[in-house]
CSV table of C-alpha atoms in Angstrom, one decimal:
chain,number,residue,atom,x,y,z
D,11,MET,CA,8.0,-6.4,205.0
D,12,GLU,CA,5.7,-9.5,203.8
D,13,LEU,CA,8.9,-11.3,203.2
D,14,GLU,CA,9.5,-10.7,207.2
D,15,ASP,CA,6.0,-11.6,208.2
D,16,LYS,CA,5.5,-14.9,206.2
D,17,TRP,CA,8.9,-16.2,207.6
D,18,LEU,CA,7.5,-14.8,211.3
D,19,ALA,CA,4.9,-16.8,210.6
D,20,ASP,CA,6.3,-19.8,209.4
D,21,LYS,CA,9.1,-19.7,212.1
D,22,TYR,CA,5.6,-20.0,214.4
D,23,LEU,CA,3.9,-22.0,213.0
D,24,ALA,CA,7.0,-25.0,212.8
D,25,GLU,CA,7.7,-24.0,216.7
D,26,LYS,CA,4.2,-24.1,217.8
D,27,GLU,CA,4.4,-27.5,215.8
D,28,LYS,CA,7.2,-28.8,218.0
D,29,GLU,CA,5.4,-27.7,221.0
D,30,GLU,CA,2.5,-29.4,220.6
D,31,TYR,CA,4.9,-32.6,219.7
D,32,LEU,CA,7.0,-32.4,223.4
D,33,PHE,CA,3.4,-31.7,225.0
D,34,GLY,CA,2.1,-35.0,223.5
D,35,ARG,CA,5.4,-36.7,224.2
D,36,LEU,CA,5.4,-35.7,227.8
D,37,ALA,CA,1.7,-36.6,228.2
D,38,LEU,CA,3.1,-39.9,227.0
D,39,GLY,CA,5.8,-40.7,229.3
D,40,TYR,CA,3.6,-39.1,232.4
D,41,ALA,CA,0.8,-41.3,231.2
D,42,LYS,CA,3.3,-44.5,230.9
D,43,VAL,CA,4.8,-43.8,234.0
D,44,TYR,CA,1.2,-44.1,235.7
D,45,ALA,CA,-0.3,-46.6,234.1
D,46,PHE,CA,2.9,-48.4,235.3
D,47,ARG,CA,2.3,-47.5,238.8
D,48,ARG,CA,-1.4,-48.0,238.9
D,49,SER,CA,-0.5,-51.9,238.0
D,50,PHE,CA,0.0,-54.8,240.2
D,51,LEU,CA,4.0,-54.7,239.5
D,52,GLY,CA,4.2,-51.0,240.2
D,53,ARG,CA,2.0,-52.0,243.7
D,54,ILE,CA,4.3,-53.7,244.5
D,55,VAL,CA,7.6,-51.9,243.3
D,56,GLY,CA,5.8,-48.9,245.5
D,57,HIS,CA,5.8,-51.3,249.0
D,58,LEU,CA,9.4,-52.0,248.4
D,59,GLU,CA,10.4,-48.6,248.0
D,60,ARG,CA,8.5,-47.9,250.9
D,61,ILE,CA,10.2,-50.5,253.2
D,62,TYR,CA,13.8,-49.8,252.0
D,63,ARG,CA,13.3,-46.2,253.4
D,64,LEU,CA,12.3,-47.7,256.0
D,65,LEU,CA,14.8,-50.1,257.0
D,66,THR,CA,17.4,-46.9,256.5
D,67,LEU,CA,15.7,-45.2,257.8
D,68,ARG,CA,14.8,-42.0,255.6
D,69,SER,CA,11.1,-42.4,256.0
D,70,SER,CA,11.2,-38.3,254.7
D,71,ALA,CA,12.5,-39.7,251.3
D,72,LYS,CA,10.8,-40.6,248.4
D,73,GLY,CA,12.0,-43.1,246.1
D,74,GLU,CA,11.9,-41.9,241.8
D,75,LEU,CA,9.4,-43.7,240.5
D,76,THR,CA,7.0,-42.1,243.3
D,77,GLN,CA,8.3,-38.8,242.5
D,78,LEU,CA,7.8,-39.8,238.9
D,79,TYR,CA,4.6,-40.6,239.6
D,80,GLU,CA,3.1,-38.0,241.7
D,81,ALA,CA,4.4,-35.2,238.8
D,82,ALA,CA,2.7,-37.4,236.6
D,83,LEU,CA,0.0,-37.2,238.7
D,84,SER,CA,0.0,-33.5,239.1
D,85,PHE,CA,0.3,-32.8,235.1
D,86,GLN,CA,-2.8,-34.2,234.9
D,87,ARG,CA,-5.1,-32.0,237.0
D,88,GLU,CA,-2.8,-29.1,235.6
D,89,HIS,CA,-3.7,-29.8,231.7
D,90,ASP,CA,-6.9,-31.9,232.8
D,91,LEU,CA,-6.0,-35.2,230.9
D,92,ASP,CA,-6.8,-38.8,230.7
D,93,TYR,CA,-4.4,-40.9,230.8
D,94,GLN,CA,-5.9,-43.8,229.7
D,95,GLN,CA,-7.1,-41.9,226.5
D,96,ILE,CA,-3.8,-41.1,225.8
D,97,LEU,CA,-2.3,-44.2,226.6
D,98,ALA,CA,-5.2,-45.9,224.0
D,99,ASP,CA,-4.3,-43.5,221.2
D,100,SER,CA,-0.6,-44.4,221.6
D,101,ARG,CA,-1.5,-48.0,221.0
D,102,LYS,CA,-3.9,-47.0,217.9
D,103,GLN,CA,-0.9,-45.3,216.5
């Protein structure tokens, strides 16, 4: 019985580490999208997306960058993250 408990505990710890790693990667990816969208070039791309939507008469459709940015914002609110800190930590490594 102890061997099974040890195996389950090891499996749980491995899954926990994997979950933390994946969460960190997702947070870093969203932080990069957030930083790009907030940059000057990102704002220009956002305006170009909006112009394209208006010219093609699809004003309700959103571009991929806008959808990713909105997903990043909702992820930030849900998990109470600071993207500036995440980017700073990733640069240190």
